[in-house]
Structures are given as structure tokens and as C-alpha cells.
């Protein structure tokens, strides 16, 4: 008997071992083992899996942030550079791959295809980032007789247009030649500069003027201290000698070696985007200093002003190269600018010409208020209006090189710079160029000492927004003090804000967003703050100057020549700028502000924006939206967002499956929270989130929770005044809405979420997923002593009522969250909110409030009778009242009626 009993016992024991072994063979591979493990080894593997899950969640958060940032940049209103696109794309691939690797470890290598998907997307991104304009030209210099506008990639926009003027439009230009972009490439290659410049420019931050200054100075020093290759020096001086020979043949003077003007002509300049003085041009350079001057112009690619402009206008560094126009120096008796359409009145068929004595920089830089001539576009070029300004000084070429300021002779200071014949000739050139390019032109001109008019450069005049809108003539608004009257309109529009006086570079660096820039003179350097400024007002300046051109490109309302602005407008005074009528009012003027127009993006339709758009198409779109759909699988992933969505959803399934299988063995799986809240909440501890849990426990109490964010959330959910509410009052219309919605929309039955909720926690981390009936909420938070790490993200979606009531509840929650200082977005019945980088105590407080809100909003959609309900529910919550008592329901009914 004893032997039989022992045999039977041994048989049962062996049978049980076989059963356990068989069971483990099925579940063991899911946790990394092929044989029944010890409790210690299971615990070790389980912790490894949780760490993988934590890495996946961290990368999910980072990738969401990157996608969100891409979406913000795609609006086109934020400045960014190519380094941003490259670094963010690289980060996106990294985090997607990290999520795939984590899921691979979690699932025992169940989704190998995801690696191939990420690799394919990464190759497409790398191909896009590697695109660069090719420069097939080998010549280092080209005479203008060989240049046309199609050669802009080789000689830059300025020289390409000059060649076009000479060879196609038959317009006179100065003698000269172009130093090509191939010469620039050779200069970089011979001095090994490209790699060093790329390294330094990675530090360029468009939001940090000091960083731009530091990086720019380093790059400029590298360029200026480098040697010009011998072959390039010989090509430049050879072209100069040929230019001198051609001048001698035409004028019969072969002994003169004239100084030259070296003008920047970068790729992209003066074509689709006006570079309006952002790169260096040096006038009156003597023969012996041509090469050194050439290096200075190359270095101007990286002046702080030029770098800031490129960042603002979306021009990729990979697509820039500098050509230099080398032109005989015109000893100008007068010079200026011509617009073939009047920017202040573009609907009129008239040409605007401005002129000063001497050289042109005093006109385009706003130093001297120029003479102004309005010329009709009829056959006779009738002069419609002429305003002669007081011109006390002029800029002239110095005998030994460089420039000098000189007083204008007294009898010329108030005399017109141009004769009627010169005005007519200029207007004829302007109209010919507008017809040639089929586009309004912005032209710089000069009249030499013999009175011959020459065209120095031409570029597109950007008037699209002005032409679409048309000029509005605004009457004087009574009841408001006028501070400035009859200012010149450089860029139409309306702006309002505090007046910020700018007197120095330091003032520009401190310029606040939403301010109105007030200054003595116009300056192209103001481009640094044009994205921030509401408007610009200066005492002096020309509507044909460089800064005016920039203002129109950025669509910023701008008044120039206001004369008394800096005296009449006190610092920080709130003002309204009416750049339709040339006025500045004291205070806010609603009648004028009603005409404020949305400023067009400076980034859209630029090369760098198009690159971002193509990269974003590989990262941002989401096609895998429904986990229950047949296409929710690796082979259907088209973007990194698809990969992220799939990996995130599958990771939850893997984690919860592993929890259920090993919880009986280790006690480290999902534990049910024992607390008086209407949730079936299961908690998974990643480490440090629970305290005092005994081995084999299946439940956890609130006192055993050590996770800072979960404790704060539960504090709000467990408030007495929320726990003791009892059943929600029933609004008959809301109840019938629920019944009707479910009867008429049977598909919604498939969308009913499971009732189990999860909190995945550590000591400082919480991922809370609450699913009740037909709605869900997800909260992700980190809460610690380091402010920069702290955040709360919250999403809520769904409901059982009709779409109108669900949307009302979503908007009520949004109002509550906005009242709690969250950044909020509402789409249909979904709310997304974020609270970032606040101190630990403030983050805990907000988690407490979100916990209260989750309890407060239960079944709220059924009570959303009218639009008034949205505000009532939000205001009641924010006032600290959480009960839907008789008084509350009466108020709701009264507002509804």
C-alpha cells in the first residue's frame, strides 16, 4: 500500500511537472525562457521587459514632440534652418528605431518587418537631405557679354540679371565681369574650409542672436584669413586687364586703371527672394586690393545679418554659394532707386523714382530723404508729381579708395537731382525691364559725371499681397490723439503694441515679440526682429530702401520718413500704426485694428520649407488610426508616425499579456487598486512606484502608492465632495440622445472600450489610461525636482451621446484645462492638453485638479443641453463647486431656456 501510495504520489508529481513544463513551454518564450524558471529569474526578465517598455514610452513621447514641432514649423510662421530639419529628422528616425527595438525585445522578435520599414523611410529621408544644387561650370570668371539670366546658379542673381540687361534687354550697365560660384567652391576646397564651416554652423540658433554672432564671427575669420588660390588670383586680374582694355577702346583712354565696385551676387539673390543688402558690397576698391576685397565679400555670407536673413527666408546653406560682380566704379553725380510700380499705390499705372546726389547707399540705407518723382506709364512718361527734398550731404568715391561724405553745394541742396530728360530715360528703361521680365522691378541706377544713366542692378519687386488686397484709404478716426501724420508708407497694413525704441544692436537683441519698432533711421538690420514686430516707424528713410523692401517681404506694416516719431512716441507707449494712411495713433484704435491682416508666412514656398515639407511627409502623416482595422500591421506602415502608433499599441498588448501570465508567480504584475473610485484600475510598477507590497499580492491600496504623479492624481479623484455625489442627474434629452446614438449608429458598439484601466508607474512617472464605456482618457506625466523634466500630457475622447453633445463636453473640458494654464487643442470630441516645465509642487497640484476633473466630467455629455452648458460646467468647476445639485440643474435649465 505504502509503495503504491508513494508510486501514485510520484506519478501525480511527475504529471504535474509535465503539465507545468508544457505550460511554460508555451509562455516561456514570451519572457525569454525555454524551461521553467526560478522566481528570481522571472523577476529579472520581467524587469528587463519593463525597462524596454519604459524606453519605448520615452521615445514615443519624444517622437510625438518632434511630430508636433514639425507641424508647427509647417504652418510657416516659425523661423528654422536646415540644421533644424536635419537634426529633427535624425532624432525622429532614432526614436522610431528605438521603439521598434524595444517592441522587438518585448514580443520575442515578433515584428521583424518593422526594422525594414524604418530602414526604408530612413533611406528616403537621407536621399532628400542629400540633395544639393550642382555647379557644372568650370570657368572662374565670366564677362557680362557671356551671361544671361539662366546662369543664376553660376554667377548669382545679381550678375545674371546684369548680363540679361546687357545682352537681351539692351540696357546700358557698367563695364565688368563676374567671379563665378565655381571660384567660391575652389576657394573653399583649396583651404579645406567646407567641413569646418559646416561644424560651426550647426550651432546657429535662429532664436539666439548671441549664438548667431559668435558662430558668424568664427566663420568670417576662417574665410578672411585663408589664401586665395593662385589660379583664382590670375583669373581675376586677367579679367580686370581685359575690362580695362575694353574701356580704353571705347573711350580712347588706355592708361587709366579705374577702381571697381565689388558686389555680392549669391545664389538665390535678386531672383525669387530679394536679398536687399544682406550681403556685402564694397565700392571704389583700387586694383591692388581687389583680391582681399573679394575675400571680405565671401565672408559676408556669414555676417550675423546675412545668417539671420537666410534663416528667416528659408534658404538652405547647402544651396548657397557666392559669386561677385566686379564692375567699373561709376563716379555718380546722382543715383537712386526706381520701382516700376508704386508700392504705396500699386493699382496706379505709375513709376516711382527716387534720387540723391552722389552715390546710392545714402538713398537705399535711408540716410538722406531722397527726391521723389512719380511718372505715368503713358507714351510720354508724364511727370505726375515731383517732391524735392533737402539734401545737405552726399556720399562720394575717395581718390585713394573707399568712400567719403561731403557737403552738397548750397545751391544744389534743394535742387532736383534729375533733369526731365533723365527722368524720361529712366522711366523708359524701367518699363522696358518690367515688360522684359513680365514682373514689376526694383532697380538701382546711377548717372555718371557726364549725365549718362546706367542700370546697376534689377530684381523682382514683391507686391503680391498689396496687389491682392488693394490700398485702403482710411479716414481720420476721431477721438484718438494722432502722434504721427503723413508718413511715407513702405509696407501697408495695421499694427498695435508697445513702442520699443531701437538705438543699438543690444536693443535689437532685447526686442520683445509684439512690440512696435521705433527708430531714427531705417536699417536692414531690423530684419532680425521683423518676425516679432507688429510694425515699424522711423523718422527718416526711403520707401525704396533696403529695409522697406524687407518689410514688404515680411508683410510688416511700416512707416518711414515720419520725422517726429522718436520725439512724439514715448518708450513703451501703446500705439496703433495705420500704414494705410501714414498715421500713428496713441493707444488702441479698434476701428483701425479691424483692418489688420494676417501676415503671410516668410517660410512657405522657400527652398528650405519645401525640403521640410518633403521630409515631414515621411514622418508626420498617420494612416494607422484604428487598432482593430485589417491594415493595422507593419506592412502597411508608410511613415514614422505609423510605426510609432503601431509599436505603442502593440507594446501595451505585450506588456499586459506578460503581466497576466507572470503575476501569479512573481507578484510583480498588474495589481488591482482597492479604492472608492468608479474605475477598474490595475497598476503596473516599473520600479519605485509602490511600497510595502507583500509577495503574491493581487491588490494595492492608496497608502501603498509611492508614485508622486499617481498619488497626486488619486488625491483629486478621491475628494469627498466628488466621491459622495451619487448617480448623475439625468437629462431626458441627453438620455434619449445616448439611446438614439447607439441605436442609429450600431458601428459604435464596436468602438466601446474595455472597462479595465491601467496605471503604469515609477517613483516619478505615470502613464494613466482610463477606459470607461464609450470614452477614454490618457494622461502621461513626469514629476520630480528638475523643472525641465516635468510635464503633463492629457487626452480625452469619446462619449455615448450624439456628436454635438460630445463636442460640447470636449470644449467644456478645454475651458477647464485652459483655466488651469494648460495649452489646449480641441478637435471634434477630442481634447489634447499639455502642461510643461513647472516646479514639482505646481505639477502635483495640476495632477490633483485633473483627477477632480475626471470625476466631475463623468456622463457629462448627456447633460450638455445647449451651448450655454459649455461655459456653465467649466465656470462651476473652476469656482470649486463639483456637485450637480438642484441649484446647478436649475441654472442649467434657465440658461438653456
XYZ file of C-alpha atoms in Angstrom, residues 12-254:
243
model
C 0.997 12.712 -9.810
C 4.054 14.856 -9.070
C 5.677 13.904 -12.379
C 2.417 14.534 -14.216
C 2.130 17.999 -12.622
C 5.731 18.777 -13.548
C 4.992 17.750 -17.136
C 1.923 19.955 -17.186
C 3.832 22.910 -15.721
C 6.676 22.306 -18.149
C 4.234 22.095 -21.052
C 2.570 25.318 -19.947
C 5.891 27.066 -19.575
C 6.984 25.943 -22.998
C 4.053 27.947 -24.327
C 4.503 31.053 -22.183
C 8.232 30.816 -21.529
C 9.336 32.195 -24.878
C 7.272 35.309 -24.188
C 9.545 36.150 -21.261
C 12.760 34.844 -22.743
C 12.988 31.299 -21.333
C 12.609 27.801 -22.721
C 12.388 25.967 -19.370
C 10.527 26.605 -16.115
C 12.489 29.455 -14.498
C 13.036 30.322 -10.894
C 11.068 33.129 -9.328
C 14.237 35.247 -9.255
C 14.920 34.774 -12.972
C 11.345 35.597 -13.915
C 11.576 38.758 -11.842
C 14.807 39.721 -13.608
C 13.317 39.142 -17.058
C 10.127 40.935 -16.124
C 12.102 43.997 -15.005
C 14.057 43.900 -18.273
C 10.790 43.866 -20.191
C 9.511 46.811 -18.190
C 12.693 48.754 -18.876
C 12.179 48.092 -22.581
C 8.627 49.345 -22.211
C 9.872 52.452 -20.401
C 12.362 53.149 -23.219
C 9.564 52.713 -25.729
C 7.302 55.134 -23.857
C 10.124 57.679 -23.608
C 10.813 57.521 -27.332
C 7.092 57.662 -28.039
C 6.922 60.936 -26.120
C 9.985 62.314 -27.913
C 8.717 61.309 -31.336
C 5.340 62.895 -30.603
C 7.148 66.106 -29.644
C 9.133 66.027 -32.885
C 5.988 65.447 -34.955
C 4.230 68.278 -33.123
C 7.203 70.559 -33.741
C 7.198 69.649 -37.440
C 3.513 70.531 -37.613
C 4.194 73.914 -36.008
C 7.012 74.617 -38.453
C 4.818 73.554 -41.372
C 2.482 76.427 -40.578
C 5.347 78.503 -41.940
C 5.300 81.134 -39.196
C 8.368 79.967 -37.255
C 11.923 80.545 -38.378
C 14.161 77.479 -38.793
C 17.295 76.489 -40.621
C 18.451 73.413 -42.483
C 20.286 72.223 -39.368
C 16.901 72.036 -37.624
C 15.418 69.870 -40.393
C 18.426 67.570 -40.413
C 18.708 67.160 -36.650
C 14.980 66.657 -36.091
C 14.740 64.110 -38.910
C 17.695 62.223 -37.453
C 16.124 62.278 -33.991
C 12.816 61.064 -35.411
C 14.484 58.052 -37.050
C 16.436 57.304 -33.868
C 13.356 57.277 -31.661
C 11.319 55.260 -34.144
C 14.108 52.677 -34.293
C 14.371 52.658 -30.502
C 10.641 51.959 -30.252
C 10.926 49.120 -32.776
C 13.894 47.616 -30.885
C 12.030 47.845 -27.575
C 8.952 46.213 -29.085
C 11.172 43.538 -30.595
C 12.512 42.669 -27.131
C 9.046 42.776 -25.597
C 7.468 40.498 -28.203
C 10.262 37.943 -28.543
C 11.073 39.222 -32.067
C 7.526 39.015 -33.395
C 7.691 42.070 -35.689
C 10.974 41.962 -37.691
C 9.362 43.732 -40.649
C 9.262 46.992 -38.679
C 13.061 47.233 -38.899
C 12.817 47.104 -42.695
C 10.085 49.760 -42.681
C 12.185 52.197 -40.624
C 15.220 51.486 -42.794
C 13.248 52.226 -45.967
C 11.910 55.520 -44.560
C 15.366 56.500 -43.323
C 16.882 55.934 -46.773
C 14.227 58.197 -48.306
C 14.958 60.886 -45.685
C 18.714 60.662 -46.275
C 18.188 60.960 -50.023
C 16.100 64.088 -49.533
C 18.592 65.651 -47.128
C 21.446 64.901 -49.502
C 20.015 66.853 -52.420
C 22.149 69.824 -53.426
C 22.407 72.069 -56.431
C 25.159 71.024 -58.817
C 27.621 73.527 -60.264
C 28.770 72.141 -63.637
C 30.501 75.375 -64.735
C 34.318 75.273 -64.643
C 35.123 78.924 -65.502
C 36.319 81.057 -62.595
C 35.364 84.364 -64.251
C 32.888 85.328 -66.993
C 32.487 88.629 -68.891
C 28.966 90.065 -68.868
C 28.799 89.662 -72.626
C 28.587 85.894 -71.997
C 25.968 85.950 -69.198
C 22.167 85.652 -69.218
C 19.558 85.242 -66.519
C 19.527 81.434 -66.944
C 23.049 81.346 -65.451
C 21.972 82.357 -61.947
C 23.355 79.139 -60.401
C 26.826 80.062 -61.686
C 27.004 83.835 -61.268
C 24.190 84.568 -58.801
C 21.059 86.560 -59.385
C 22.607 89.997 -59.496
C 25.151 89.182 -62.197
C 22.676 87.029 -64.113
C 20.291 89.965 -64.296
C 23.072 92.349 -65.342
C 24.024 90.004 -68.173
C 20.370 89.781 -69.160
C 20.100 93.588 -69.197
C 23.106 93.924 -71.453
C 22.544 91.042 -73.848
C 18.756 90.632 -74.053
C 17.127 93.879 -72.883
C 19.868 96.082 -74.409
C 20.039 98.326 -71.340
C 23.360 100.054 -70.508
C 25.315 98.715 -67.497
C 28.847 99.428 -66.208
C 31.812 97.542 -67.686
C 32.831 94.467 -65.732
C 32.875 90.699 -65.180
C 31.544 88.104 -62.759
C 33.664 85.950 -60.446
C 31.672 82.703 -60.530
C 30.393 80.382 -57.834
C 32.926 77.830 -59.084
C 35.610 80.240 -57.867
C 33.939 80.199 -54.434
C 33.939 76.388 -54.423
C 37.633 76.356 -55.386
C 38.440 78.804 -52.587
C 36.737 76.526 -50.025
C 38.338 73.355 -51.429
C 41.912 74.702 -51.506
C 41.632 75.910 -47.894
C 39.684 72.896 -46.510
C 37.012 75.265 -45.216
C 33.772 73.451 -46.044
C 33.924 70.896 -43.225
C 34.945 73.477 -40.636
C 32.159 75.861 -41.675
C 29.627 73.023 -41.509
C 30.767 72.169 -37.997
C 30.489 75.739 -36.745
C 27.155 76.491 -38.380
C 25.489 73.579 -36.611
C 25.448 75.898 -33.576
C 23.394 78.539 -35.351
C 20.170 79.091 -33.398
C 17.654 81.433 -35.091
C 16.187 82.392 -31.712
C 19.544 83.315 -30.136
C 21.202 86.457 -31.570
C 24.299 85.970 -29.401
C 24.821 82.444 -30.737
C 24.432 83.752 -34.296
C 27.014 86.485 -33.625
C 29.555 84.058 -32.149
C 29.256 81.446 -34.898
C 29.267 84.102 -37.625
C 32.456 85.732 -36.337
C 34.254 82.375 -36.258
C 33.323 81.552 -39.848
C 34.230 85.034 -41.128
C 37.672 84.794 -39.509
C 38.242 81.449 -41.210
C 37.413 82.914 -44.630
C 39.310 86.202 -44.321
C 42.480 84.519 -43.012
C 42.534 81.949 -45.860
C 44.630 82.335 -49.030
C 43.091 82.925 -52.448
C 44.393 80.173 -54.780
C 46.954 81.344 -57.322
C 44.804 80.155 -60.242
C 41.916 82.254 -58.995
C 44.078 85.356 -58.488
C 45.378 85.042 -62.043
C 41.833 84.655 -63.414
C 40.578 87.746 -61.558
C 43.436 90.037 -62.578
C 43.329 88.700 -66.143
C 39.619 89.588 -66.392
C 40.354 93.038 -64.924
C 43.011 93.718 -67.579
C 40.588 92.736 -70.329
C 37.970 95.070 -68.830
C 40.474 97.963 -68.821
C 41.362 97.200 -72.436
C 37.678 97.300 -73.467
C 37.176 100.624 -71.628
C 40.216 102.078 -73.390
C 38.953 101.035 -76.817
C 35.558 102.641 -76.214
C 36.769 105.871 -74.634
C 40.233 106.254 -76.169
C 41.930 106.259 -72.722
C 44.165 103.180 -72.284
